Short mmCIF file of C-alpha atoms and ligand atoms in Angstrom, two decimals:
data_model
loop_
_atom_site.label_atom_id
_atom_site.label_comp_id
_atom_site.label_asym_id
_atom_site.label_seq_id
_atom_site.Cartn_x
_atom_site.Cartn_y
_atom_site.Cartn_z
CA MET I 1 -88.82 -169.36 -8.56
CA ARG I 2 -86.28 -172.16 -7.36
CA PHE I 3 -85.20 -172.71 -4.00
CA SER I 4 -81.81 -172.49 -3.16
CA THR I 5 -80.10 -176.17 -1.61
CA ASP I 6 -79.50 -174.26 1.71
CA ILE I 7 -83.17 -172.83 1.69
CA ALA I 8 -84.63 -177.12 1.03
CA ASN I 9 -82.20 -178.42 3.27
CA LEU I 10 -83.19 -175.59 6.47
CA VAL I 11 -86.96 -176.34 5.13
CA GLN I 12 -86.67 -180.28 5.61
CA ARG I 13 -84.42 -180.41 8.46
CA ARG I 14 -86.82 -178.46 10.58
CA VAL I 15 -87.35 -179.93 14.15
CA THR I 16 -90.81 -180.43 15.24
CA GLY I 17 -91.36 -177.98 18.98
CA GLN I 18 -88.20 -176.19 18.10
CA SER I 19 -87.55 -172.48 16.88
CA LEU I 20 -86.55 -171.75 13.25
CA GLU I 21 -83.18 -171.56 12.21
CA ALA I 22 -81.71 -168.21 12.10
CA PRO I 23 -81.88 -167.63 8.42
CA PHE I 24 -85.50 -167.66 8.69
CA TYR I 25 -85.55 -164.44 10.18
CA THR I 26 -82.71 -163.21 8.79
CA SER I 27 -81.97 -164.31 5.29
CA LYS I 28 -83.67 -161.82 2.26
CA GLU I 29 -83.97 -164.89 -0.19
CA VAL I 30 -86.38 -167.12 2.76
CA LEU I 31 -87.70 -163.29 2.67
CA ASP I 32 -88.70 -163.49 -0.84
CA LEU I 33 -89.68 -167.06 -0.53
CA ASP I 34 -92.09 -166.20 1.84
CA LEU I 35 -93.30 -163.46 0.04
CA GLU I 36 -93.91 -165.89 -2.98
CA VAL I 37 -94.93 -169.11 -1.53
CA ILE I 38 -96.93 -167.77 1.84
CA PHE I 39 -97.50 -164.03 0.90
CA GLY I 40 -98.32 -164.74 -3.26
CA GLN I 41 -100.47 -167.98 -2.67
CA HIS I 42 -102.22 -167.83 0.44
CA TRP I 43 -105.68 -165.27 1.64
CA ILE I 44 -104.31 -162.42 3.12
CA PHE I 45 -106.00 -160.29 5.97
CA VAL I 46 -105.61 -156.49 4.99
CA GLY I 47 -108.65 -154.84 5.99
CA VAL I 48 -111.77 -154.26 7.31
CA GLU I 49 -115.10 -153.13 5.29
CA PRO I 50 -116.09 -149.96 7.22
CA GLN I 51 -112.26 -148.51 6.28
CA ILE I 52 -114.18 -147.79 2.71
CA PRO I 53 -117.62 -147.32 3.78
CA GLU I 54 -119.10 -144.73 0.68
CA SER I 55 -118.33 -145.78 -2.96
CA GLY I 56 -115.81 -144.59 -4.43
CA ASP I 57 -113.86 -145.13 -1.45
CA CYS I 58 -110.70 -147.02 -1.68
CA PHE I 59 -107.59 -147.87 0.04
CA THR I 60 -104.20 -149.67 -1.20
CA VAL I 61 -102.13 -152.09 0.33
CA ASP I 62 -98.66 -153.56 -0.67
CA ILE I 63 -97.99 -157.21 -0.11
CA GLY I 64 -94.14 -157.28 -1.19
CA LYS I 65 -93.50 -155.60 -4.43
CA ALA I 66 -97.16 -155.75 -5.42
CA SER I 67 -99.80 -152.49 -4.75
CA VAL I 68 -103.21 -153.79 -4.50
CA LEU I 69 -106.17 -151.24 -4.68
CA LEU I 70 -109.10 -152.35 -2.91
CA LEU I 71 -112.60 -149.99 -4.28
CA ARG I 72 -116.12 -150.20 -2.92
CA GLY I 73 -118.31 -149.41 -6.44
CA ASP I 74 -121.62 -147.60 -6.87
CA ASP I 75 -123.17 -151.07 -6.30
CA MET I 76 -121.35 -151.18 -2.76
CA GLN I 77 -119.32 -154.60 -3.58
CA ILE I 78 -116.16 -154.12 -2.62
CA ARG I 79 -112.94 -155.32 -5.76
CA ALA I 80 -109.14 -155.75 -5.90
CA PHE I 81 -107.07 -154.90 -7.84
CA HIS I 82 -103.68 -154.52 -8.76
CA ASN I 83 -102.84 -150.95 -9.08
CA VAL I 84 -100.90 -151.01 -12.06
CA CYS I 85 -101.84 -149.33 -15.17
CA ARG I 86 -102.69 -151.26 -18.31
CA HIS I 87 -101.10 -148.74 -20.47
CA ARG I 88 -96.94 -148.33 -19.73
CA GLY I 89 -97.68 -149.53 -15.53
CA ALA I 90 -97.74 -146.36 -13.70
CA LYS I 91 -98.47 -146.73 -10.16
CA LEU I 92 -102.65 -145.70 -10.27
CA VAL I 93 -103.79 -144.46 -6.39
CA THR I 94 -100.87 -143.44 -4.97
CA ASP I 95 -102.38 -142.50 -1.38
CA PRO I 96 -102.88 -144.78 1.30
CA SER I 97 -106.74 -144.50 0.93
CA ALA I 98 -108.66 -141.92 -0.78
CA THR I 99 -111.80 -141.61 -3.06
CA ILE I 100 -112.39 -141.12 -6.35
CA GLY I 101 -114.89 -141.61 -9.03
CA ASN I 102 -113.42 -143.81 -11.88
CA ILE I 103 -109.51 -145.01 -11.66
CA VAL I 104 -107.59 -142.35 -13.79
CA CYS I 105 -104.07 -142.87 -14.51
CA ARG I 106 -102.50 -139.27 -14.40
CA TYR I 107 -99.73 -140.11 -17.03
CA HIS I 108 -101.73 -140.64 -20.12
CA GLY I 109 -105.53 -140.56 -19.01
CA TRP I 110 -106.46 -144.22 -19.08
CA THR I 111 -109.30 -144.56 -17.16
CA TYR I 112 -110.66 -147.50 -15.39
CA ASN I 113 -114.56 -148.06 -13.97
CA GLU I 114 -115.14 -150.25 -11.01
CA ASP I 115 -114.86 -153.44 -12.38
CA GLY I 116 -111.49 -152.69 -13.68
CA GLU I 117 -112.99 -152.24 -17.53
CA LEU I 118 -110.23 -149.85 -19.27
CA ILE I 119 -113.55 -147.02 -20.34
CA LEU I 120 -111.52 -144.63 -21.75
CA ALA I 121 -108.01 -144.41 -23.61
CA GLU I 122 -107.75 -141.79 -26.27
CA HIS I 123 -105.26 -142.07 -29.73
CA MET I 124 -105.13 -145.54 -29.34
CA GLY I 125 -106.17 -145.81 -33.05
CA SER I 126 -109.12 -148.10 -34.23
CA GLY I 127 -107.63 -151.17 -34.18
CA PHE I 128 -106.93 -150.77 -30.26
CA LYS I 129 -108.98 -153.20 -27.96
CA LYS I 130 -110.22 -151.38 -24.88
CA ASN I 131 -111.65 -154.56 -23.61
CA CYS I 132 -108.00 -156.23 -23.42
CA HIS I 133 -106.82 -154.08 -21.28
CA GLY I 134 -108.40 -153.63 -18.33
CA LEU I 135 -107.04 -154.07 -14.61
CA LYS I 136 -105.27 -156.83 -13.29
CA ALA I 137 -108.87 -158.64 -10.45
CA VAL I 138 -107.13 -159.67 -6.96
CA HIS I 139 -109.44 -162.63 -5.38
CA ILE I 140 -110.80 -160.88 -3.04
CA ARG I 141 -113.00 -162.54 0.30
CA SER I 142 -114.87 -160.55 2.70
CA ILE I 143 -115.67 -162.52 5.67
CA SER I 144 -118.56 -160.57 8.17
CA GLY I 145 -116.74 -157.22 7.29
CA LEU I 146 -112.45 -159.17 7.16
CA ILE I 147 -110.98 -158.56 3.71
CA PHE I 148 -109.49 -160.91 2.66
CA ILE I 149 -107.21 -161.07 -0.58
CA CYS I 150 -105.46 -163.14 -2.58
CA LEU I 151 -102.45 -163.28 -5.06
CA ALA I 152 -102.61 -166.72 -6.67
CA GLU I 153 -104.14 -167.27 -9.93
CA THR I 154 -105.87 -170.03 -8.01
CA PRO I 155 -106.71 -169.38 -4.03
CA PRO I 156 -107.44 -171.62 -1.74
CA ALA I 157 -110.58 -173.43 -1.62
CA ASP I 158 -110.58 -173.54 2.14
CA ILE I 159 -111.94 -169.62 2.93
CA GLU I 160 -115.02 -170.83 2.69
CA GLN I 161 -114.84 -173.13 5.50
CA VAL I 162 -113.21 -170.56 7.14
CA ALA I 163 -116.53 -168.48 6.24
CA THR I 164 -119.10 -170.93 7.16
CA THR I 165 -117.18 -171.65 10.51
CA VAL I 166 -116.43 -168.37 11.81
CA GLU I 167 -119.50 -166.23 10.77
CA PRO I 168 -121.62 -167.17 13.30
CA TYR I 169 -119.19 -166.61 15.35
CA LEU I 170 -118.70 -163.15 14.23
CA ALA I 171 -122.07 -162.27 12.98
CA PRO I 172 -123.35 -160.69 16.99
CA HIS I 173 -120.63 -158.26 17.07
CA ASP I 174 -122.07 -157.25 13.17
CA LEU I 175 -118.45 -155.70 11.74
CA VAL I 176 -119.53 -154.47 8.67
CA ASN I 177 -121.68 -151.74 10.53
CA CYS I 178 -119.14 -150.29 12.91
CA LYS I 179 -117.12 -147.21 12.02
CA VAL I 180 -113.38 -147.38 12.46
CA ALA I 181 -112.24 -145.46 15.46
CA HIS I 182 -108.55 -145.45 14.44
CA ILE I 183 -105.70 -147.10 12.67
CA THR I 184 -102.19 -147.22 13.95
CA ASP I 185 -99.13 -148.82 11.72
CA ILE I 186 -96.65 -149.36 13.24
CA ILE I 187 -92.83 -150.79 12.06
CA GLU I 188 -91.70 -153.64 14.60
CA GLU I 189 -87.93 -154.15 14.12
CA GLY I 190 -88.37 -158.06 13.46
CA ASN I 191 -89.10 -160.52 10.65
CA TRP I 192 -92.81 -161.32 10.10
CA LYS I 193 -92.50 -164.53 11.42
CA LEU I 194 -91.42 -163.47 15.09
CA THR I 195 -94.88 -161.01 15.17
CA MET I 196 -97.09 -164.12 14.29
CA GLU I 197 -94.61 -166.33 17.15
CA ASN I 198 -95.67 -163.48 19.76
CA ASN I 199 -98.97 -163.05 19.38
CA ARG I 200 -99.08 -167.26 19.14
CA GLU I 201 -98.67 -167.81 22.84
CA CYS I 202 -99.40 -166.05 26.43
CA TYR I 203 -96.66 -167.00 28.02
CA HIS I 204 -95.01 -163.94 27.45
CA CYS I 205 -98.07 -161.69 28.62
CA GLU I 206 -97.70 -161.94 32.51
CA SER I 207 -94.31 -160.55 32.44
CA ASN I 208 -94.44 -158.36 29.61
CA HIS I 209 -98.37 -157.06 29.65
CA PRO I 210 -99.97 -155.40 32.94
CA GLN I 211 -102.54 -154.14 31.12
CA LEU I 212 -103.87 -156.15 29.11
CA THR I 213 -103.87 -158.87 31.60
CA VAL I 214 -105.94 -157.55 33.83
CA PRO I 215 -109.41 -158.98 32.89
CA LEU I 216 -107.24 -162.53 31.74
CA THR I 217 -106.92 -165.39 33.52
CA GLU I 218 -103.32 -166.83 34.04
CA PHE I 219 -105.44 -170.35 33.12
CA GLY I 220 -106.13 -169.24 29.71
CA PHE I 221 -102.71 -168.91 28.82
CA GLY I 222 -101.18 -172.33 29.17
CA PHE I 223 -100.12 -174.05 32.38
CA SER I 224 -98.21 -177.37 33.05
CA PRO I 225 -99.74 -179.14 35.06
CA ASP I 226 -97.14 -181.48 36.98
CA GLU I 227 -96.22 -177.81 38.52
CA LEU I 228 -99.69 -177.26 39.80
CA ASP I 229 -99.69 -177.78 43.85
CA GLU I 230 -103.30 -178.47 45.02
CA ARG I 231 -104.03 -175.71 45.67
CA ARG I 232 -103.22 -173.99 41.93
CA ALA I 233 -104.99 -177.78 40.98
CA GLU I 234 -108.34 -176.59 42.94
CA ASP I 235 -108.16 -173.41 40.70
CA VAL I 236 -107.40 -174.81 37.71
CA LYS I 237 -110.58 -177.25 38.23
CA ALA I 238 -112.67 -174.23 39.05
CA TYR I 239 -111.36 -172.32 35.92
CA GLU I 240 -112.20 -174.91 33.66
CA LYS I 241 -115.66 -175.32 35.33
CA SER I 242 -116.17 -171.63 34.61
CA LEU I 243 -115.39 -171.79 30.93
CA ARG I 244 -117.86 -174.76 29.93
CA GLU I 245 -120.47 -172.36 32.21
CA ALA I 246 -119.29 -169.36 30.31
CA HIS I 247 -119.63 -171.50 26.73
CA GLU I 248 -123.05 -172.95 28.06
CA ALA I 249 -124.34 -169.44 28.69
CA TRP I 250 -123.39 -167.92 25.58
CA GLU I 251 -124.07 -170.64 22.92
CA GLY I 252 -127.05 -171.05 24.92
CA CYS I 253 -128.46 -167.35 23.86
CA GLY I 254 -126.93 -167.44 20.02
CA LEU I 255 -123.22 -166.75 20.51
CA PRO I 256 -121.14 -169.73 19.23
CA SER I 257 -118.47 -169.92 21.76
CA SER I 258 -116.47 -173.17 21.87
CA GLU I 259 -113.15 -173.26 20.48
CA GLN I 260 -112.24 -173.69 16.75
CA GLU I 261 -108.58 -175.34 16.37
CA HIS I 262 -108.05 -175.28 12.01
CA LEU I 263 -104.55 -173.68 12.21
CA ARG I 264 -102.74 -176.13 10.13
CA ASN I 265 -105.23 -176.04 7.21
CA VAL I 266 -104.17 -174.62 4.44
CA THR I 267 -106.28 -171.72 5.13
CA GLY I 268 -105.35 -172.32 9.03
CA PHE I 269 -107.58 -170.07 11.35
CA ARG I 270 -108.98 -170.88 14.95
CA ALA I 271 -111.44 -169.14 17.36
CA MET I 272 -112.89 -169.19 20.86
CA ARG I 273 -114.55 -166.47 22.99
CA LEU I 274 -113.21 -166.68 26.52
CA PRO I 275 -114.40 -165.01 29.39
CA LEU I 276 -112.52 -161.98 31.15
CA LYS I 277 -112.09 -161.14 35.26
CA TRP I 278 -113.61 -158.86 37.18
CA GLU I 279 -116.78 -158.80 35.59
CA GLY I 280 -115.24 -157.76 32.90
CA GLU I 281 -116.52 -156.47 29.94
CA SER I 282 -113.66 -155.50 27.66
CA HIS I 283 -110.27 -155.04 26.73
CA THR I 284 -109.60 -151.87 29.16
CA VAL I 285 -107.64 -150.92 31.66
CA ASP I 286 -110.50 -150.76 33.95
CA THR I 287 -112.17 -153.99 32.26
CA LYS I 288 -115.18 -151.48 31.39
CA ALA I 289 -116.66 -150.91 27.81
CA ALA I 290 -115.42 -148.56 26.26
CA CYS I 291 -117.79 -147.72 24.17
CA LYS I 292 -121.64 -146.97 25.65
CA LYS I 293 -123.39 -148.47 22.54
CA LEU I 294 -123.08 -151.87 22.03
CA LEU I 295 -122.53 -153.66 18.42
CA GLY I 296 -125.21 -155.17 16.65
CA ASN I 297 -128.03 -155.79 18.67
CA LEU I 298 -126.10 -156.59 21.75
CA THR I 299 -127.81 -155.67 24.55
CA ASP I 300 -124.90 -157.64 27.54
CA PRO I 301 -121.06 -156.18 27.39
CA LYS I 302 -120.36 -159.04 29.41
CA LEU I 303 -119.83 -161.28 26.59
CA GLY I 304 -116.10 -162.31 26.94
CA GLY I 305 -113.34 -161.86 24.59
CA LEU I 306 -114.06 -163.30 21.22
CA SER I 307 -110.37 -163.95 19.55
CA LEU I 308 -110.15 -165.07 15.62
CA TRP I 309 -106.26 -165.99 14.57
CA THR I 310 -105.84 -166.57 10.78
CA GLN I 311 -102.75 -168.35 9.18
CA PRO I 312 -100.20 -166.70 7.82
CA ASN I 313 -101.13 -162.73 9.05
CA SER I 314 -103.48 -161.87 11.36
CA TRP I 315 -105.59 -161.95 14.49
CA HIS I 316 -108.61 -159.85 15.99
CA HIS I 317 -110.48 -159.47 19.71
CA PHE I 318 -114.48 -158.79 19.44
CA MET I 319 -115.70 -157.51 22.43
CA GLY I 320 -119.75 -156.64 23.28
CA ASP I 321 -118.69 -152.86 23.05
CA HIS I 322 -115.53 -152.64 20.29
CA ILE I 323 -113.19 -154.70 18.09
CA VAL I 324 -109.83 -154.72 17.02
CA CYS I 325 -108.22 -156.41 14.18
CA PHE I 326 -104.06 -156.78 13.68
CA SER I 327 -102.86 -157.51 10.00
CA VAL I 328 -99.11 -158.25 9.84
CA LEU I 329 -96.99 -157.59 6.10
CA PRO I 330 -93.32 -158.32 6.01
CA VAL I 331 -91.31 -154.72 5.16
CA SER I 332 -87.77 -157.09 5.06
CA ALA I 333 -86.45 -159.49 6.22
CA ASP I 334 -85.98 -157.75 10.00
CA ARG I 335 -88.77 -154.96 9.46
CA THR I 336 -92.68 -155.58 9.92
CA LEU I 337 -95.79 -153.31 9.36
CA LEU I 338 -98.21 -153.94 11.91
CA ARG I 339 -101.62 -152.83 11.24
CA THR I 340 -104.42 -152.27 14.03
CA ILE I 341 -107.88 -150.97 13.29
CA TRP I 342 -109.77 -150.47 16.28
CA LEU I 343 -113.48 -150.15 15.51
CA VAL I 344 -117.07 -149.85 17.34
CA ASN I 345 -120.31 -149.26 16.42
CA LYS I 346 -121.02 -146.22 13.83
CA ASP I 347 -123.66 -144.82 15.14
CA ALA I 348 -121.07 -144.41 18.45
CA ILE I 349 -119.99 -140.61 19.03
CA GLU I 350 -116.09 -139.42 19.96
CA GLY I 351 -116.43 -137.73 22.93
CA GLU I 352 -119.60 -139.09 23.93
CA ASP I 353 -120.36 -142.65 24.14
CA TYR I 354 -116.34 -143.72 24.11
CA GLN I 355 -113.07 -141.83 24.39
CA LEU I 356 -110.53 -142.38 21.82
CA ASP I 357 -108.03 -142.57 24.82
CA ASN I 358 -109.78 -145.47 26.99
CA LEU I 359 -110.72 -147.12 23.41
CA THR I 360 -107.19 -147.52 22.59
CA HIS I 361 -104.85 -147.15 25.54
CA VAL I 362 -104.42 -151.25 26.37
CA TRP I 363 -103.97 -152.38 22.53
CA THR I 364 -101.79 -149.03 21.52
CA LEU I 365 -99.38 -150.34 24.80
CA THR I 366 -99.45 -153.99 23.93
CA ASN I 367 -98.22 -153.29 20.60
CA GLN I 368 -95.58 -151.18 22.06
CA GLN I 369 -95.00 -153.89 24.66
CA ASP I 370 -95.06 -156.64 22.37
CA ALA I 371 -93.10 -154.37 18.94
CA GLU I 372 -90.01 -154.50 21.99
CA LEU I 373 -89.97 -158.35 22.56
CA VAL I 374 -89.78 -158.65 18.59
CA ARG I 375 -86.68 -156.36 17.92
CA LEU I 376 -85.36 -158.31 21.01
CA THR I 377 -85.57 -161.83 19.36
CA GLN I 378 -84.33 -160.61 15.77
CA LEU I 379 -81.34 -158.87 17.98
CA GLY I 380 -80.83 -162.79 19.56
CA CYS I 381 -81.28 -164.29 16.00
CA ASP I 382 -78.81 -162.37 14.57
CA GLN I 383 -76.04 -163.29 16.64
CA PRO I 384 -73.38 -166.46 16.63
CA GLY I 385 -74.64 -167.60 19.83
CA TYR I 386 -78.50 -168.32 18.60
CA GLU I 387 -79.55 -171.78 18.18
CA THR I 388 -83.03 -173.18 17.67
CA GLY I 389 -85.23 -173.23 21.50
CA PRO I 390 -87.45 -175.70 22.31
CA TYR I 391 -91.07 -174.31 22.30
CA SER I 392 -93.25 -175.20 26.09
CA GLU I 393 -95.97 -178.09 25.15
CA PHE I 394 -98.31 -176.28 27.42
CA THR I 395 -97.98 -172.36 26.52
CA GLU I 396 -96.57 -172.50 23.08
CA PRO I 397 -98.91 -175.39 20.86
CA HIS I 398 -99.84 -172.42 18.70
CA VAL I 399 -96.38 -170.86 18.85
CA GLU I 400 -95.44 -174.34 17.09
CA ALA I 401 -98.60 -174.83 14.69
CA PHE I 402 -97.75 -171.06 12.99
CA CYS I 403 -94.32 -172.70 12.75
CA ASP I 404 -95.45 -176.62 11.24
CA TRP I 405 -97.96 -174.20 8.92
CA TYR I 406 -95.19 -172.40 7.94
CA VAL I 407 -92.34 -175.16 6.89
CA SER I 408 -95.19 -177.05 5.34
CA ARG I 409 -96.68 -174.63 3.15
CA LEU I 410 -92.94 -174.08 2.07
CA ARG I 411 -91.81 -177.71 2.09
CA ASN I 412 -94.95 -178.50 -0.12
CA HIS I 413 -93.96 -175.74 -2.57
CA LEU I 414 -90.59 -177.44 -2.58
CA THR I 415 -92.48 -180.67 -3.28
CA SER I 416 -94.21 -179.37 -6.41
CA ASP I 417 -91.02 -177.05 -7.22
CA LYS I 418 -89.34 -180.75 -7.39
CA ILE I 419 -91.87 -182.65 -9.35
CA GLU I 420 -92.12 -179.68 -12.00
CA MET I 421 -87.82 -180.11 -12.49
CA ALA I 422 -88.44 -183.77 -13.02
CA ALA I 423 -90.86 -182.71 -15.70
CA GLU I 424 -88.34 -180.49 -17.46
FE1 LIG T 1 -100.93 -144.87 -17.55
FE2 LIG T 1 -99.93 -144.26 -19.45
S1 LIG T 1 -98.85 -144.91 -17.97
S2 LIG T 1 -102.34 -144.03 -19.24
FE1 LIG T 2 -97.76 -159.57 23.38
#
């Protein structure tokens, strides 16, 4: 797809440290470009392995116009395919999740095995080559049970750096041996980038998230050092000391915790473990573990919260007792699907080891609060009075990192487009 001059100009004149110009949030043309360049060329987080624990289990995910089928085979491997029949293009699996044997197209019965090979196609004659009509594979990479897919022919190779760096952080939480306790899908009334930007800062948390902030320390959100009086400057020193001590203690017992910041990589990511206040154990209203059975071989619930953020579309919180994963997918220029997945130890029993309401309470409310903030920002971006505004270097550096990453990816595409045009 060629950039229109308008979009090329928008990309070129983006000012570092400022929110994006309105068309980035409102234009259908920009969304189409996002789907092609961002969602079509990068590793996209779409779900977790425990969503399909048994062979034959599958789920589908829509990225723009592409429906992708993720299927666990008899060999327990998960494969991803374009969810479209190679005969006349019928969509194959129509349910969001299902358990199937082979993949059978209901139209004329063409049948594919778990490798996507066409194994049955009646009445096609002796000259028909079944082996030329297998399902089109989609690249897939599981990182400690987090499933990323890439629609590009050649996906970014630096996913391996993500895996090498974050797997030691995630491994103790043993996500592959969890079960999905709950999934919610909400449609936020805003552009997907507003959902992501909102996630990349906690400037808004103190005044908007009364439940989430109970165990979070205010200095973890970032702060302006020149606005601190003497007493608060002492508080900051104490916080920084306690953070260092917590990291040393966790790393001493095999839990990598210090910050890893690679948000400007092609497959950008950041990971860090932060302590929770009040002897906190988990993201719950009383800060206590929501599930009695801890994850993996963990024996101490006081592990703080390990967070992982990936560009362009996910974030994750790993506690000692449960995990919450978030996936963001555009629906239209001003609508975004936010999928939230709560996971607990696969042996945990609902009602005995955990109460679902308690497990999901904080993030259910936090999602609603964030959805409202996204809605308000979308409404504002669409007004003639909207003008780009400044990010706080202290509390919004990761919003800038997201926007800078996003615009750089578009600029990179624009440059390669120009080179191609010049060569034609
Ligand atoms: Fe699938 Fe004909 S379209 S078998
Ligand atoms: Fe929020």
